[in-house]
Amino acid sequence: MGGLSRLEQRLEQMISGAFAKAFRSAVQPVEIAAALQREIDNNAQILSRDRRLVPNDFHVELSATDLERLAPYDTAMAGELAQQLQDHADDQGYVFPGPVQIDFEPAEDLTTGRFRIRSRAQARVTGNATHTQVRRARAVLEVNGTTQPLHPPGVVVGRGTDADVRINDPGVSRRHVEFGVTTERHGGEESVRVEVRDLGSTNGMLVDGQKMARSVLHDGAEVRIGNTTMTVRVVEEDAWDV
């Protein structure tokens, strides 16, 4: 029995056949599973002879009717689909940059029985900062759903264990960039200055879409390293004091 057939059987057993009845004339779970496998097959990026990077963040778009039918089972189904993808990745030598996430969303232009999938590779991000440090930071990095504080004198971002913010992205060097942070006082007001510089990385960096070795950053600036985009946010002084 193939992997997709086993998945379909597990799903039916898990919900006592109710799922199959609900989806008899609509999107079938095995169709979504097959499409997810094709999605990672078609978007695999070669890391080495035996390893290929594949997307791990998936958005399955469905019609309102199909999404309503799916709602009672979406959490269980997402778990089964994620496991199916993990098994397929293990068989093919694929590498996920972070946990597999599958979300189901409505799409007004889709009719019953039709769906589409959007995917991206989203690396796992870890740091050493506490919640209090994040809350009191004058500037932060928003990266892959996380918020990382930028405190003076600076923060090193990279893939290695010695980086302050670690990103599990194969396109990121062990010590890729450093964000320098300083505070300046003009009259009675204090402001924060954020600068980024490349630390001799293999793939370099883009700042707001431009390749640079060093740059002073504004609020909302985007710094891209590897497959990961980081957004700088500068907190206003009155908001920080609250």
mmCIF file of C-alpha atoms in Angstrom:
data_model
loop_
_atom_site.group_PDB
_atom_site.id
_atom_site.type_symbol
_atom_site.label_atom_id
_atom_site.label_comp_id
_atom_site.label_asym_id
_atom_site.label_seq_id
_atom_site.Cartn_x
_atom_site.Cartn_y
_atom_site.Cartn_z
ATOM 1 C CA MET A 1 0.000 0.000 0.000
ATOM 2 C CA GLY A 2 1.415 3.377 -1.041
ATOM 3 C CA GLY A 3 1.928 6.312 1.279
ATOM 4 C CA LEU A 4 -1.073 8.243 -0.050
ATOM 5 C CA SER A 5 -3.362 5.208 0.295
ATOM 6 C CA ARG A 6 -2.219 4.700 3.867
ATOM 7 C CA LEU A 7 -2.886 8.371 4.581
ATOM 8 C CA GLU A 8 -6.410 8.140 3.191
ATOM 9 C CA GLN A 9 -7.105 5.025 5.259
ATOM 10 C CA ARG A 10 -5.808 6.680 8.459
ATOM 11 C CA LEU A 11 -7.944 9.758 7.880
ATOM 12 C CA GLU A 12 -11.099 7.701 7.372
ATOM 13 C CA GLN A 13 -10.420 5.600 10.463
ATOM 14 C CA MET A 14 -9.634 8.678 12.536
ATOM 15 C CA ILE A 15 -13.028 10.269 11.941
ATOM 16 C CA SER A 16 -15.097 7.074 11.532
ATOM 17 C CA GLY A 17 -15.888 7.628 7.865
ATOM 18 C CA ALA A 18 -17.535 11.009 8.417
ATOM 19 C CA PHE A 19 -14.805 12.797 6.499
ATOM 20 C CA ALA A 20 -15.261 10.656 3.382
ATOM 21 C CA LYS A 21 -19.022 11.281 3.415
ATOM 22 C CA ALA A 22 -18.632 15.012 3.854
ATOM 23 C CA PHE A 23 -16.158 15.237 0.991
ATOM 24 C CA ARG A 24 -17.802 12.787 -1.405
ATOM 25 C CA SER A 25 -18.400 15.454 -4.073
ATOM 26 C CA ALA A 26 -15.768 17.944 -2.938
ATOM 27 C CA VAL A 27 -12.007 18.105 -2.434
ATOM 28 C CA GLN A 28 -10.592 14.756 -1.319
ATOM 29 C CA PRO A 29 -7.851 14.582 1.354
ATOM 30 C CA VAL A 30 -5.687 12.352 -0.816
ATOM 31 C CA GLU A 31 -5.801 14.995 -3.576
ATOM 32 C CA ILE A 32 -4.447 17.613 -1.186
ATOM 33 C CA ALA A 33 -1.765 15.198 0.027
ATOM 34 C CA ALA A 34 -0.648 14.450 -3.524
ATOM 35 C CA ALA A 35 -0.581 18.160 -4.383
ATOM 36 C CA LEU A 36 1.519 18.936 -1.294
ATOM 37 C CA GLN A 37 4.036 16.273 -2.306
ATOM 38 C CA ARG A 38 4.219 17.713 -5.829
ATOM 39 C CA GLU A 39 4.692 21.162 -4.314
ATOM 40 C CA ILE A 40 7.831 20.154 -2.444
ATOM 41 C CA ASP A 41 9.087 18.035 -5.374
ATOM 42 C CA ASN A 42 8.766 21.027 -7.719
ATOM 43 C CA ASN A 43 10.382 23.505 -5.313
ATOM 44 C CA ALA A 44 13.331 21.462 -4.041
ATOM 45 C CA GLN A 45 16.617 23.400 -3.969
ATOM 46 C CA ILE A 46 19.867 21.455 -4.120
ATOM 47 C CA LEU A 47 22.040 21.793 -1.008
ATOM 48 C CA SER A 48 24.408 18.905 -1.742
ATOM 49 C CA ARG A 49 24.382 15.657 -3.668
ATOM 50 C CA ASP A 50 22.179 13.981 -1.055
ATOM 51 C CA ARG A 51 20.252 16.920 0.466
ATOM 52 C CA ARG A 52 17.650 19.275 -0.989
ATOM 53 C CA LEU A 53 15.836 22.123 0.751
ATOM 54 C CA VAL A 54 12.040 22.158 0.401
ATOM 55 C CA PRO A 55 9.210 24.453 1.588
ATOM 56 C CA ASN A 56 7.778 23.862 5.048
ATOM 57 C CA ASP A 57 5.030 26.518 5.253
ATOM 58 C CA PHE A 58 1.900 25.666 3.241
ATOM 59 C CA HIS A 59 -1.392 27.497 2.653
ATOM 60 C CA VAL A 60 -4.150 25.351 1.110
ATOM 61 C CA GLU A 61 -6.774 27.604 -0.475
ATOM 62 C CA LEU A 62 -10.309 26.188 -0.825
ATOM 63 C CA SER A 63 -13.783 27.347 -1.751
ATOM 64 C CA ALA A 64 -15.990 28.524 1.110
ATOM 65 C CA THR A 65 -18.086 25.354 0.785
ATOM 66 C CA ASP A 66 -15.105 23.004 0.997
ATOM 67 C CA LEU A 67 -13.559 24.983 3.838
ATOM 68 C CA GLU A 68 -16.795 24.750 5.824
ATOM 69 C CA ARG A 69 -16.929 20.983 5.305
ATOM 70 C CA LEU A 70 -13.310 20.680 6.341
ATOM 71 C CA ALA A 71 -13.593 22.812 9.495
ATOM 72 C CA PRO A 72 -14.422 20.005 11.989
ATOM 73 C CA TYR A 73 -11.389 17.999 10.860
ATOM 74 C CA ASP A 74 -8.826 20.617 9.796
ATOM 75 C CA THR A 75 -6.486 20.268 12.788
ATOM 76 C CA ALA A 76 -6.381 16.463 12.615
ATOM 77 C CA MET A 77 -6.029 16.520 8.854
ATOM 78 C CA ALA A 78 -3.192 19.059 8.964
ATOM 79 C CA GLY A 79 -1.325 16.803 11.399
ATOM 80 C CA GLU A 80 -1.739 13.769 9.169
ATOM 81 C CA LEU A 81 -0.706 15.700 6.066
ATOM 82 C CA ALA A 82 2.372 17.065 7.837
ATOM 83 C CA GLN A 83 3.409 13.545 8.834
ATOM 84 C CA GLN A 84 2.859 12.359 5.273
ATOM 85 C CA LEU A 85 5.115 15.136 4.001
ATOM 86 C CA GLN A 86 7.770 14.254 6.584
ATOM 87 C CA ASP A 87 7.726 10.626 5.458
ATOM 88 C CA HIS A 88 8.011 11.702 1.814
ATOM 89 C CA ALA A 89 10.869 14.083 2.655
ATOM 90 C CA ASP A 90 12.740 11.311 4.494
ATOM 91 C CA ASP A 91 12.381 9.002 1.475
ATOM 92 C CA GLN A 92 13.601 11.667 -0.973
ATOM 93 C CA GLY A 93 16.410 13.173 1.101
ATOM 94 C CA TYR A 94 14.612 16.506 1.507
ATOM 95 C CA VAL A 95 15.375 18.940 4.324
ATOM 96 C CA PHE A 96 12.780 21.229 5.915
ATOM 97 C CA PRO A 97 14.265 24.500 7.266
ATOM 98 C CA GLY A 98 11.779 24.465 10.167
ATOM 99 C CA PRO A 99 8.596 22.784 11.412
ATOM 100 C CA VAL A 100 5.999 21.866 8.791
ATOM 101 C CA GLN A 101 2.961 24.173 9.017
ATOM 102 C CA ILE A 102 -0.230 23.592 6.996
ATOM 103 C CA ASP A 103 -3.087 26.126 7.084
ATOM 104 C CA PHE A 104 -6.422 26.048 5.269
ATOM 105 C CA GLU A 105 -7.781 29.336 3.891
ATOM 106 C CA PRO A 106 -10.792 30.515 1.848
ATOM 107 C CA ALA A 107 -10.455 31.729 -1.736
ATOM 108 C CA GLU A 108 -13.406 33.521 -3.331
ATOM 109 C CA ASP A 109 -12.384 32.614 -6.881
ATOM 110 C CA LEU A 110 -12.380 28.842 -6.270
ATOM 111 C CA THR A 111 -15.439 26.666 -6.854
ATOM 112 C CA THR A 112 -16.360 23.501 -4.937
ATOM 113 C CA GLY A 113 -13.916 20.688 -5.572
ATOM 114 C CA ARG A 114 -11.023 22.959 -6.582
ATOM 115 C CA PHE A 115 -8.060 24.113 -4.503
ATOM 116 C CA ARG A 116 -4.548 25.531 -4.822
ATOM 117 C CA ILE A 117 -1.432 25.569 -2.669
ATOM 118 C CA ARG A 118 0.995 28.358 -1.819
ATOM 119 C CA SER A 119 4.261 27.454 -0.128
ATOM 120 C CA ARG A 120 7.498 28.927 1.130
ATOM 121 C CA ALA A 121 10.593 27.841 2.995
ATOM 122 C CA GLN A 122 10.481 29.483 6.433
ATOM 123 C CA ALA A 123 13.526 28.861 8.615
ATOM 124 C CA ARG A 124 13.327 28.263 12.347
ATOM 125 C CA VAL A 125 14.525 31.300 14.325
ATOM 126 C CA THR A 126 15.917 31.112 17.872
ATOM 127 C CA GLY A 127 17.454 33.664 20.192
ATOM 128 C CA ASN A 128 18.551 34.067 23.803
ATOM 129 C CA ALA A 129 16.458 37.118 24.704
ATOM 130 C CA THR A 130 13.842 37.038 27.447
ATOM 131 C CA HIS A 131 10.293 38.342 27.074
ATOM 132 C CA THR A 132 11.221 41.390 29.192
ATOM 133 C CA GLN A 133 14.173 42.198 26.918
ATOM 134 C CA VAL A 134 11.920 42.025 23.877
ATOM 135 C CA ARG A 135 9.290 44.240 25.511
ATOM 136 C CA ARG A 136 11.811 46.940 26.528
ATOM 137 C CA ALA A 137 13.789 46.991 23.279
ATOM 138 C CA ARG A 138 13.953 50.316 21.437
ATOM 139 C CA ALA A 139 14.361 48.442 18.153
ATOM 140 C CA VAL A 140 13.461 44.898 17.117
ATOM 141 C CA LEU A 141 13.791 42.449 14.247
ATOM 142 C CA GLU A 142 10.680 40.759 12.926
ATOM 143 C CA VAL A 143 11.680 37.486 11.301
ATOM 144 C CA ASN A 144 9.556 34.454 10.405
ATOM 145 C CA GLY A 145 6.864 35.208 12.937
ATOM 146 C CA THR A 146 9.268 35.993 15.792
ATOM 147 C CA THR A 147 10.354 39.283 17.385
ATOM 148 C CA GLN A 148 14.022 39.613 18.323
ATOM 149 C CA PRO A 149 15.298 42.622 20.339
ATOM 150 C CA LEU A 150 18.105 44.833 19.055
ATOM 151 C CA HIS A 151 20.080 46.051 22.071
ATOM 152 C CA PRO A 152 23.322 48.102 22.135
ATOM 153 C CA PRO A 153 26.031 47.494 21.183
ATOM 154 C CA GLY A 154 24.719 45.036 18.607
ATOM 155 C CA VAL A 155 23.379 41.633 17.617
ATOM 156 C CA VAL A 156 24.981 39.001 15.372
ATOM 157 C CA VAL A 157 22.626 37.020 13.139
ATOM 158 C CA GLY A 158 23.657 33.750 11.550
ATOM 159 C CA ARG A 159 23.246 29.994 11.371
ATOM 160 C CA GLY A 160 25.948 29.106 13.908
ATOM 161 C CA THR A 161 25.475 28.421 17.597
ATOM 162 C CA ASP A 162 27.573 31.464 18.526
ATOM 163 C CA ALA A 163 25.164 33.886 16.807
ATOM 164 C CA ASP A 164 22.820 35.912 19.025
ATOM 165 C CA VAL A 165 19.909 35.214 16.660
ATOM 166 C CA ARG A 166 20.129 31.842 14.913
ATOM 167 C CA ILE A 167 18.333 31.163 11.628
ATOM 168 C CA ASN A 168 18.175 27.595 10.346
ATOM 169 C CA ASP A 169 18.546 28.653 6.724
ATOM 170 C CA PRO A 170 21.226 26.899 4.609
ATOM 171 C CA GLY A 171 21.729 30.129 2.658
ATOM 172 C CA VAL A 172 22.775 31.922 5.852
ATOM 173 C CA SER A 173 26.419 31.824 7.000
ATOM 174 C CA ARG A 174 27.386 30.905 10.562
ATOM 175 C CA ARG A 175 27.981 34.610 11.329
ATOM 176 C CA HIS A 176 26.234 36.410 8.500
ATOM 177 C CA VAL A 177 25.442 40.004 9.541
ATOM 178 C CA GLU A 178 25.728 42.233 12.571
ATOM 179 C CA PHE A 179 23.165 44.855 13.562
ATOM 180 C CA GLY A 180 24.897 47.708 15.376
ATOM 181 C CA VAL A 181 22.663 49.609 17.779
ATOM 182 C CA THR A 182 23.392 52.970 19.412
ATOM 183 C CA THR A 183 21.254 55.514 21.244
ATOM 184 C CA GLU A 184 21.574 59.209 20.568
ATOM 185 C CA ARG A 185 20.193 62.192 22.498
ATOM 186 C CA HIS A 186 19.204 65.423 20.775
ATOM 187 C CA GLY A 187 18.040 68.043 23.229
ATOM 188 C CA GLY A 188 15.671 66.259 25.572
ATOM 189 C CA GLU A 189 14.809 63.468 23.140
ATOM 190 C CA GLU A 190 16.528 60.134 22.758
ATOM 191 C CA SER A 191 16.580 58.162 19.504
ATOM 192 C CA VAL A 192 18.003 54.828 18.424
ATOM 193 C CA ARG A 193 20.261 54.257 15.414
ATOM 194 C CA VAL A 194 20.446 50.847 13.743
ATOM 195 C CA GLU A 195 23.114 49.878 11.228
ATOM 196 C CA VAL A 196 23.731 46.515 9.551
ATOM 197 C CA ARG A 197 26.987 45.206 8.115
ATOM 198 C CA ASP A 198 27.898 42.012 6.343
ATOM 199 C CA LEU A 199 30.418 39.866 8.218
ATOM 200 C CA GLY A 200 32.048 38.387 5.124
ATOM 201 C CA SER A 201 29.196 35.985 4.441
ATOM 202 C CA THR A 202 29.128 33.655 1.446
ATOM 203 C CA ASN A 203 25.915 34.967 -0.106
ATOM 204 C CA GLY A 204 25.921 38.611 1.048
ATOM 205 C CA MET A 205 22.810 40.577 1.981
ATOM 206 C CA LEU A 206 20.120 42.733 0.409
ATOM 207 C CA VAL A 207 18.831 45.892 2.080
ATOM 208 C CA ASP A 208 15.462 46.968 0.682
ATOM 209 C CA GLY A 209 16.250 44.916 -2.412
ATOM 210 C CA GLN A 210 19.741 46.349 -2.978
ATOM 211 C CA LYS A 211 22.947 44.394 -2.453
ATOM 212 C CA MET A 212 25.034 46.176 0.178
ATOM 213 C CA ALA A 213 27.918 45.520 2.539
ATOM 214 C CA ARG A 214 26.813 48.094 5.104
ATOM 215 C CA SER A 215 23.805 50.349 5.614
ATOM 216 C CA VAL A 216 22.050 52.568 8.148
ATOM 217 C CA LEU A 217 18.492 51.294 8.563
ATOM 218 C CA HIS A 218 15.180 53.092 8.864
ATOM 219 C CA ASP A 219 11.999 51.858 10.511
ATOM 220 C CA GLY A 220 10.502 49.215 8.222
ATOM 221 C CA ALA A 221 13.765 48.434 6.406
ATOM 222 C CA GLU A 222 14.022 44.871 5.095
ATOM 223 C CA VAL A 223 17.278 42.919 5.250
ATOM 224 C CA ARG A 224 17.371 39.648 3.309
ATOM 225 C CA ILE A 225 19.980 36.947 3.940
ATOM 226 C CA GLY A 226 19.709 33.519 2.315
ATOM 227 C CA ASN A 227 15.984 32.776 1.936
ATOM 228 C CA THR A 228 15.044 34.842 4.999
ATOM 229 C CA THR A 229 13.783 38.422 5.169
ATOM 230 C CA MET A 230 14.102 40.404 8.416
ATOM 231 C CA THR A 231 12.207 43.632 9.051
ATOM 232 C CA VAL A 232 13.578 46.326 11.382
ATOM 233 C CA ARG A 233 11.097 48.081 13.644
ATOM 234 C CA VAL A 234 12.070 51.136 15.691
ATOM 235 C CA VAL A 235 9.835 51.773 18.693
ATOM 236 C CA GLU A 236 8.876 55.350 19.462
ATOM 237 C CA GLU A 237 10.116 56.647 22.810
ATOM 238 C CA ASP A 238 6.629 57.325 24.195
ATOM 239 C CA ALA A 239 5.531 53.788 23.326
ATOM 240 C CA TRP A 240 8.654 52.352 24.956
ATOM 241 C CA ASP A 241 8.041 54.309 28.172
ATOM 242 C CA VAL A 242 4.532 52.926 28.633
#
